[in-house]
Short mmCIF file of C-alpha atoms in Angstrom, two decimals:
data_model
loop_
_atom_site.label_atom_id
_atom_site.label_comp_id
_atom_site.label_asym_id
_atom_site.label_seq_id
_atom_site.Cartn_x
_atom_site.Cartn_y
_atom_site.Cartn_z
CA UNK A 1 6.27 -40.17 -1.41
CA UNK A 2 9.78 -40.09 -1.22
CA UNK A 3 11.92 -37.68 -4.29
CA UNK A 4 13.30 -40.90 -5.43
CA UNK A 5 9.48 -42.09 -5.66
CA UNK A 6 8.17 -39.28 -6.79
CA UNK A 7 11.11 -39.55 -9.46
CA UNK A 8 10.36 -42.58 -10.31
CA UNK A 9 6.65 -42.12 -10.53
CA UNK A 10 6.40 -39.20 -12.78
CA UNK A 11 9.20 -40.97 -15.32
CA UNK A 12 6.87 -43.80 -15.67
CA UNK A 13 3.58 -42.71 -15.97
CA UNK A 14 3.78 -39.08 -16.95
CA UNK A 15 4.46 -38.62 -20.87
CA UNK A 16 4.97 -35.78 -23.25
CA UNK A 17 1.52 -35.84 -25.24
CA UNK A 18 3.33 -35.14 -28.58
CA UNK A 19 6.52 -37.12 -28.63
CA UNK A 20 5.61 -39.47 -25.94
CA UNK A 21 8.73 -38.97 -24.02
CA UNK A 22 9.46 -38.88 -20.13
CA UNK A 23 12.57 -36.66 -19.86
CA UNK A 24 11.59 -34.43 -17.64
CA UNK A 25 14.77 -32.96 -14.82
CA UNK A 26 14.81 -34.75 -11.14
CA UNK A 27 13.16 -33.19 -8.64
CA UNK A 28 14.54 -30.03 -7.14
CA UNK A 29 13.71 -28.47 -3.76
CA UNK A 30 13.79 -24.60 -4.23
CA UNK A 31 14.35 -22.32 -0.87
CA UNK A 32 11.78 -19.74 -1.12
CA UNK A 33 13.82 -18.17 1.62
CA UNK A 34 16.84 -15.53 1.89
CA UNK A 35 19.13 -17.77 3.97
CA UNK A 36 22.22 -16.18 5.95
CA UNK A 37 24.64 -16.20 8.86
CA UNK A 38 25.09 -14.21 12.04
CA UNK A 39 27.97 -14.18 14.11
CA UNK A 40 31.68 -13.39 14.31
CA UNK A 41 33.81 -17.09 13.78
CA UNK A 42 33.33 -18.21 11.20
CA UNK A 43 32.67 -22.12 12.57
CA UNK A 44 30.21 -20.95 14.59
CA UNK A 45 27.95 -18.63 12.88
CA UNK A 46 23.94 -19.34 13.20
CA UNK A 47 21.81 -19.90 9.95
CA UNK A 48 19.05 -17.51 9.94
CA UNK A 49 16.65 -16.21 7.17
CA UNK A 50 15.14 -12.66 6.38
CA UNK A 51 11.64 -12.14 7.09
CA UNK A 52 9.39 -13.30 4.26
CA UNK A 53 6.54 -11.53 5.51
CA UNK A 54 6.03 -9.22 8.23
CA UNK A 55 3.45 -10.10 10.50
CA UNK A 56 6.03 -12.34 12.95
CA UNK A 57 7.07 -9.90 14.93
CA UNK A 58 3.12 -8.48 15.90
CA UNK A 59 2.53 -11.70 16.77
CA UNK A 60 5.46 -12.16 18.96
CA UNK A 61 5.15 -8.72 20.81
CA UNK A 62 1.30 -9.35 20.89
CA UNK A 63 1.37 -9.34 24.63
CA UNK A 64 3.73 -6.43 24.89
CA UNK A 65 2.00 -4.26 22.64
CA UNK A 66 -1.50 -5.15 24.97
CA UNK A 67 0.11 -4.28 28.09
CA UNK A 68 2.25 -1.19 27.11
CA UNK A 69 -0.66 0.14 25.26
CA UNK A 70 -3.00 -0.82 27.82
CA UNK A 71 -5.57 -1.64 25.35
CA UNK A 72 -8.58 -4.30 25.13
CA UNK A 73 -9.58 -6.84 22.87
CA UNK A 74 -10.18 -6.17 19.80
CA UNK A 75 -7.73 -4.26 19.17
CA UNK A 76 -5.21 -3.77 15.95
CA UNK A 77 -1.72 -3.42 15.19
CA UNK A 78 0.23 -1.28 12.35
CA UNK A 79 3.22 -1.82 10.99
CA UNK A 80 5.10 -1.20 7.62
CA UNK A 81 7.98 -2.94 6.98
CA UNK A 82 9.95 -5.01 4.66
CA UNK A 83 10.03 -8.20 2.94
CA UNK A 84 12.28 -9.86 1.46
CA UNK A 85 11.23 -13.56 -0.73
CA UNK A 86 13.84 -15.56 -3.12
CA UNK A 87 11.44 -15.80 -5.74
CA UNK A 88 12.17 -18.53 -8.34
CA UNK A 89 11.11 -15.75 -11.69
CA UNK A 90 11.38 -12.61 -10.56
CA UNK A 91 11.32 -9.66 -12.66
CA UNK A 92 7.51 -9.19 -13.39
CA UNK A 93 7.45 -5.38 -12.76
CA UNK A 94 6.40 -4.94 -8.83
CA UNK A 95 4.74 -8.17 -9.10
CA UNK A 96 7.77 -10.29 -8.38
CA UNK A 97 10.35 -9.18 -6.89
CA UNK A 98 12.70 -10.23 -3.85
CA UNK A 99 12.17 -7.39 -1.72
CA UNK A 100 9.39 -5.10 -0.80
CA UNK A 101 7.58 -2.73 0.99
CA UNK A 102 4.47 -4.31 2.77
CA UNK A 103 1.95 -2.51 4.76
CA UNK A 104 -0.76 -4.66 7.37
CA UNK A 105 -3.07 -3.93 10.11
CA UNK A 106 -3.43 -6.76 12.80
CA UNK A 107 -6.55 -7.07 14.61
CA UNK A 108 -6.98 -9.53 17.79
CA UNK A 109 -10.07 -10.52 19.10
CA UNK A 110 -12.14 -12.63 20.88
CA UNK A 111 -13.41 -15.96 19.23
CA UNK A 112 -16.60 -15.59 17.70
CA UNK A 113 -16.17 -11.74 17.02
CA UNK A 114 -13.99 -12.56 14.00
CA UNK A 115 -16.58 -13.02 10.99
CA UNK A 116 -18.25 -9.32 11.91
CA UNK A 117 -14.49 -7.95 11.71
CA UNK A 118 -13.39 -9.87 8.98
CA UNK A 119 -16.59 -8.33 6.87
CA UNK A 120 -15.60 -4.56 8.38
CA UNK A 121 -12.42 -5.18 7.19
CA UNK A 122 -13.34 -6.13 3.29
CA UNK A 123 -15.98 -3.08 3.57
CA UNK A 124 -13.77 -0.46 4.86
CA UNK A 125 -10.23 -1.57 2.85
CA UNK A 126 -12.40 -1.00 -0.48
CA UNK A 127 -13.52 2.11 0.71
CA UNK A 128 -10.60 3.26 1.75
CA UNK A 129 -9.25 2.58 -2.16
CA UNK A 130 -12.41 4.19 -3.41
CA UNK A 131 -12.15 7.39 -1.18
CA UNK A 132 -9.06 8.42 -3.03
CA UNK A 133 -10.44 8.21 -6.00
CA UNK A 134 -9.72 4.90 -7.63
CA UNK A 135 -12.83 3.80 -10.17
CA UNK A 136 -14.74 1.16 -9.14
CA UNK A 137 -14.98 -0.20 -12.14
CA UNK A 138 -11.48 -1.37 -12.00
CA UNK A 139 -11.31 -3.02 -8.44
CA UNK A 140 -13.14 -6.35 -7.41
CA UNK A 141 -13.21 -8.75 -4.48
CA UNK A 142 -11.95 -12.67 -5.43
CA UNK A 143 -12.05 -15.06 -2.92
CA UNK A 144 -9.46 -17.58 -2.29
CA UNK A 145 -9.75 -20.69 -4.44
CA UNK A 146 -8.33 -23.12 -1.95
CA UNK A 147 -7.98 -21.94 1.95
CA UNK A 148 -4.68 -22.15 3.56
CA UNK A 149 -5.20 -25.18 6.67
CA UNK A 150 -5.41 -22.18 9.32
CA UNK A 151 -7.03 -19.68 7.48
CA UNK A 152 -10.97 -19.92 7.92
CA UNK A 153 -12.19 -17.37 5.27
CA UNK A 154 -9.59 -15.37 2.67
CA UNK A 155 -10.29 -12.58 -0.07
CA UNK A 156 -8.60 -10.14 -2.45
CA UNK A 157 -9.15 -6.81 -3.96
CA UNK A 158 -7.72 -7.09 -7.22
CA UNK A 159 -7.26 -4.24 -9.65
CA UNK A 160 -7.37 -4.07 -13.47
CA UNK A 161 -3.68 -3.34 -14.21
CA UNK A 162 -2.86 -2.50 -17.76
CA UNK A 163 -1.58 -6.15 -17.60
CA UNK A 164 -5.12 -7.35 -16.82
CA UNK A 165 -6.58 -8.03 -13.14
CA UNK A 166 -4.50 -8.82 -10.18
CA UNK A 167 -3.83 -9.11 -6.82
CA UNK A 168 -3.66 -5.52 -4.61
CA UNK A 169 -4.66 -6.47 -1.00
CA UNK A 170 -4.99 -9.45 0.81
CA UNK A 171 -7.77 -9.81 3.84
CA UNK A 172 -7.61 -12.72 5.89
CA UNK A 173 -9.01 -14.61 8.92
CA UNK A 174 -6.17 -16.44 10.61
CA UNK A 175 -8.01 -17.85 13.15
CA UNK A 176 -5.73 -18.61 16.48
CA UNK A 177 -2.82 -20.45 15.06
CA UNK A 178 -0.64 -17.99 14.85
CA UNK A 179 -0.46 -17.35 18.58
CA UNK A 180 -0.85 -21.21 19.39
CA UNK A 181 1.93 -21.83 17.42
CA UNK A 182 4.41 -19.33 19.03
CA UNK A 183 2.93 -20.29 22.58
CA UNK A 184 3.73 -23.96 21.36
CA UNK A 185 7.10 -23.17 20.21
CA UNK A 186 8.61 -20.73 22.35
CA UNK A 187 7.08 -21.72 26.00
CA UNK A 188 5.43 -18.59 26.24
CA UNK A 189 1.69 -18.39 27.19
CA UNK A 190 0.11 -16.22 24.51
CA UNK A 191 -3.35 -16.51 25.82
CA UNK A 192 -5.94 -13.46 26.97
CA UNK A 193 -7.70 -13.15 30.19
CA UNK A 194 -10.86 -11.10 29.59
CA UNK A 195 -11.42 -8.57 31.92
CA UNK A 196 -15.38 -8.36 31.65
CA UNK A 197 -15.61 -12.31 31.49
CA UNK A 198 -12.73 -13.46 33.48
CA UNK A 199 -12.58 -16.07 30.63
CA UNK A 200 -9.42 -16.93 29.15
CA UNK A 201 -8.49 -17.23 25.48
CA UNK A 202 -6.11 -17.35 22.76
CA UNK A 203 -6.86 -14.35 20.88
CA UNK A 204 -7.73 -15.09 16.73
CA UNK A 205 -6.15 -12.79 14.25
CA UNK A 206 -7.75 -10.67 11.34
CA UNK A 207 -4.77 -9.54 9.01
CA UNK A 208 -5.04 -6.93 6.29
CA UNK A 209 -2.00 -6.70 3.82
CA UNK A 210 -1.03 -4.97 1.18
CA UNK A 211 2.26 -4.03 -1.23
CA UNK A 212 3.61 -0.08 -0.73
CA UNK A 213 4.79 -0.28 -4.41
CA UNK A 214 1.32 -1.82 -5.83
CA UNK A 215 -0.70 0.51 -4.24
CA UNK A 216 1.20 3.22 -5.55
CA UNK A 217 1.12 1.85 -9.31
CA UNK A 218 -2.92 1.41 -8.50
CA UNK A 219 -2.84 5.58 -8.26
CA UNK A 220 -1.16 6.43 -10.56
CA UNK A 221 -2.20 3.97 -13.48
CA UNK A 222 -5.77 5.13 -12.36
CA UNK A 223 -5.22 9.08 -12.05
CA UNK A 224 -3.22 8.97 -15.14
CA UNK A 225 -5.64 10.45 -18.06
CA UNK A 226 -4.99 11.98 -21.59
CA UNK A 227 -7.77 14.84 -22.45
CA UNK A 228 -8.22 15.89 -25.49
CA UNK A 229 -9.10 20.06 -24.85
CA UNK A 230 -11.05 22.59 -27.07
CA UNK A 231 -8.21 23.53 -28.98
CA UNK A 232 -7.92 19.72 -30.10
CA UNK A 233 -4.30 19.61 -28.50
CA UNK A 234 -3.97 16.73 -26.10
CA UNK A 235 -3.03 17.34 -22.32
CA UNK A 236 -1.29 14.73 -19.93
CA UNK A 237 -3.10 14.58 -16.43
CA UNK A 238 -2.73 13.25 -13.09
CA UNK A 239 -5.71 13.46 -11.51
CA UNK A 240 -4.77 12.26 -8.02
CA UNK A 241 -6.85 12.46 -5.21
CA UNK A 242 -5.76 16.39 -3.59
CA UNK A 243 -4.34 14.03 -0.29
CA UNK A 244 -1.97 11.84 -2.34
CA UNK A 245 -0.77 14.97 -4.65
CA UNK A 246 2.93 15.23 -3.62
CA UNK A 247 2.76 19.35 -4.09
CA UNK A 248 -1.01 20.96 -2.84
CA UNK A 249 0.28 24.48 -4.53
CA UNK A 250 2.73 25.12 -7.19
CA UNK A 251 3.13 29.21 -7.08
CA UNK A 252 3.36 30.77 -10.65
CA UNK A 253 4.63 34.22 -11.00
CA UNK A 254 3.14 35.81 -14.31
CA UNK A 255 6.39 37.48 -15.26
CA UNK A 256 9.61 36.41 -13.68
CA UNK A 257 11.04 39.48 -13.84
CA UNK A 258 8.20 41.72 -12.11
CA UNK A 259 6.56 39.17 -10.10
CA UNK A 260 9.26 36.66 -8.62
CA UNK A 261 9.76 38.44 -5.10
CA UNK A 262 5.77 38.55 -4.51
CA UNK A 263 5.26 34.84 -5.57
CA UNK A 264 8.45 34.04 -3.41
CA UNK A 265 6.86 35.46 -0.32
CA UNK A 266 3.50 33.21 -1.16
CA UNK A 267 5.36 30.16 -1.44
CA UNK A 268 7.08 30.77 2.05
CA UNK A 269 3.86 31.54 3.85
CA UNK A 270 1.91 28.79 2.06
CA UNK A 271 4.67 26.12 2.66
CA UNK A 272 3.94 26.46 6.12
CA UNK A 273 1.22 24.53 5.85
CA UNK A 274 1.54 21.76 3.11
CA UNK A 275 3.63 21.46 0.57
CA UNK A 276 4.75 23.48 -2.05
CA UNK A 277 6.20 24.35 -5.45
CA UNK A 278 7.49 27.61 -7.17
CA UNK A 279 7.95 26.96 -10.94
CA UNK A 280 9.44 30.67 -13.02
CA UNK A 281 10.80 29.08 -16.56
CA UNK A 282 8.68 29.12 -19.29
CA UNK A 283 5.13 30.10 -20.37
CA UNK A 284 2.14 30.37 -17.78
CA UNK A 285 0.42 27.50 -19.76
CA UNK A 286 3.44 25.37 -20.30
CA UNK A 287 3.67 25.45 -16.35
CA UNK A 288 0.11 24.55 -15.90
CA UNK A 289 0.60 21.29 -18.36
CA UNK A 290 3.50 20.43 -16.17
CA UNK A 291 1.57 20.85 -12.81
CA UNK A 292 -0.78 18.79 -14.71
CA UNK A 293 0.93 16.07 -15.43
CA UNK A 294 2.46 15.64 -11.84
CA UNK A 295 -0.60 16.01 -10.30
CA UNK A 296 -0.30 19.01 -8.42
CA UNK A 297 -4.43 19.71 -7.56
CA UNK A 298 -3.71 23.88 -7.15
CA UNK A 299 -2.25 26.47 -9.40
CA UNK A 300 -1.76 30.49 -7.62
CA UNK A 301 -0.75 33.23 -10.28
CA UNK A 302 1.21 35.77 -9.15
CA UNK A 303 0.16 39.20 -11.51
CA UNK A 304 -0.36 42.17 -11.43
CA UNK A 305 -3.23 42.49 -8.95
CA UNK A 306 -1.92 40.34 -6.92
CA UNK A 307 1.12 43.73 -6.61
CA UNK A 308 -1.74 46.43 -6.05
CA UNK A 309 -4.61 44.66 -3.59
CA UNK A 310 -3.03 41.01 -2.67
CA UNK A 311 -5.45 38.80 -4.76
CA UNK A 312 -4.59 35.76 -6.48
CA UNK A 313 -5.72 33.39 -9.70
CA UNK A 314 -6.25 29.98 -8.54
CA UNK A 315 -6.39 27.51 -11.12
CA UNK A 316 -7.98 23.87 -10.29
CA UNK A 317 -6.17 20.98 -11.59
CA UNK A 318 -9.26 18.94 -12.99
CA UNK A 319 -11.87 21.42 -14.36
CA UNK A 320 -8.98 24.07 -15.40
CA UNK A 321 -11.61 26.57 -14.10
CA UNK A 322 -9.83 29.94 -12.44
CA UNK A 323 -11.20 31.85 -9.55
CA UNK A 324 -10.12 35.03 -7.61
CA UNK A 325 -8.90 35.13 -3.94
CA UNK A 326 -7.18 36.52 -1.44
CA UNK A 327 -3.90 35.41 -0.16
CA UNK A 328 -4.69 35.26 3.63
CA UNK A 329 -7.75 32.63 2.45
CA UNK A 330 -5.73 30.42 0.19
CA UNK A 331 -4.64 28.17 3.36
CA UNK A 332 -8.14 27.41 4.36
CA UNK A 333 -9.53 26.97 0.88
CA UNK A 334 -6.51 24.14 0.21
CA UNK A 335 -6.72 22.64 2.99
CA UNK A 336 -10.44 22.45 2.69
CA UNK A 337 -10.11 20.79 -0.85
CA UNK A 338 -6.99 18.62 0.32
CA UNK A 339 -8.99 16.54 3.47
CA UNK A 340 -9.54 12.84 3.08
#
């Protein structure tokens, strides 16, 4: 149909079902699209868009990236990059918004290897959520109501916001349009000649996608716990995996006065090898609450002993629990606890 059909159509046979009226607004095309201009006169500019996704340029360079890399089939991209979408309501928290951060991996392989991959890829992106700690409880796979024309098989992890479940990463098979389209377009042969096979091929794509800013919400709106302890006070918590902590070691000294120059000399040897925070104002258990609470897995106490024979109190983040060590064996016990 034409808009003047369509118009036409919906303002006689499409009625309010209470008042019976057909006064709905015309037909309006909406550019989903950040449109803009590039050059120097102003009569002779070129219209061009930002990226609403950005997978484009991995496709384009596929051939590059092959050769430079001197890789063979299958074999996977990286890239993080932005996005930028003129969304018609934005404003829904990280949900909707007109730019972000995305993150993808884009794998190319042969025809016929792509269902195997495609499977790897669901497997392995859930455990990759699951490895740093997010309950599985709160993530699920949902597959794709209606497939996209060039898309043979589509799923999503969802999470269980506080908002209720929704989408966190998106795993596709694109099959080989995307490379017979640009070959199509641009005059460029995108196709693969197999080495082993001598057979030649236009590589099909397995894309795995997902938001920077979701995935961080999905941390921290899982890590974030209250406890209630023995005392029946309540304590704040941010139980984040030990890799995703921002600080591995926050260095306490007992007494500011007495033990600031020791617990100075820890935090410069320690920050050597992740990072670190030194934290003097207040009580000893006021500090740990605020460790707590921004998820920093490792406490070291700077006293009195650690003055006479150079051994620490390390405090863990999630059990509370304290043990004894020596300085020289903090490094190896962090980094130890810290792995993914």
């Amino acid at each position: 149909m034409t808009y003047e059909e369509m118009n036409k159509y919906i303002k006689e046979n499409i009625k309010c079902p209470n008042c019976g009226k057909s006064n709905f607004t015309d037909l309006r095309e909406f550019d989903l699209m950040f449109k803009t201009y590039r050059g120097t006169i102003s009569d002779q500019k070129m219209e061009i868009y930002l990226r609403p996704e950005t997978c484009q340029g991995e496709y384009i360079n596929f051939q590059n990236v092959l050769r430079t890399a001197r890789e063979k089939l299958p074999y996977t991209i990286a890239q993080v990059g932005k996005s930028f979408r003129n969304e018609v309501t934005p404003g829904n928290f990280l949900f909707r918004t007109i730019e972000f951060e995305q993150m993808e991996l884009q794998t190319f392989c042969k025809p016929g290897e792509d269902e195997a991959i495609f499977n790897f890829n669901k497997e392995q992106s859930m455990k990759f959520l699951t490895d740093l700690g997010v309950n599985p409880d709160n993530l699920r796979f949902k597959d794709h109501d209606k497939l996209v024309f060039y898309v043979s098989a589509a799923i999503d992890i969802q999470y269980n916001f506080p908002t209720g479940w929704d989408e966190l990463w998106g795993i596709h098979n694109r099959t080989n349009y995307d490379l017979t389209q640009h070959s199509k377009f641009s005059g460029k042969d995108l196709s693969y000649l197999d080495p082993e096979t001598n057979e030649k091929y236009i590589p099909y794509i397995l894309e795995t996608a997902a938001g920077v800013g979701r995935m961080m919400l999905v941390f921290l709106c899982d890590a974030l716990k209250k406890e209630t302890l023995d005392d029946g006070s309540i304590r704040d918590v941010l139980k984040l995996h030990p890799a995703l902590a921002p600080y591995k070691v926050a260095v306490l000294p007992l007494i500011k006065k007495i033990h600031s120059e020791k617990a100075k000399e820890v935090y410069d040897k320690l920050n050597n090898y992740f990072m670190c925070t030194m934290d003097d104002s207040s009580s000893i258990g006021k500090r740990y609450r605020r460790q707590d609470a921004i998820g920093t897995p490792f406490c070291i106490t700077i006293d009195d002993t650690t003055l006479e024979n150079g051994l620490v109190t390390i405090r863990d983040r999630n059990t509370m629990e304290q043990i004894t060590m020596n300085i020289d064996d903090i490094p190896y016990y962090v980094i130890e606890k810290t792995m993914f």
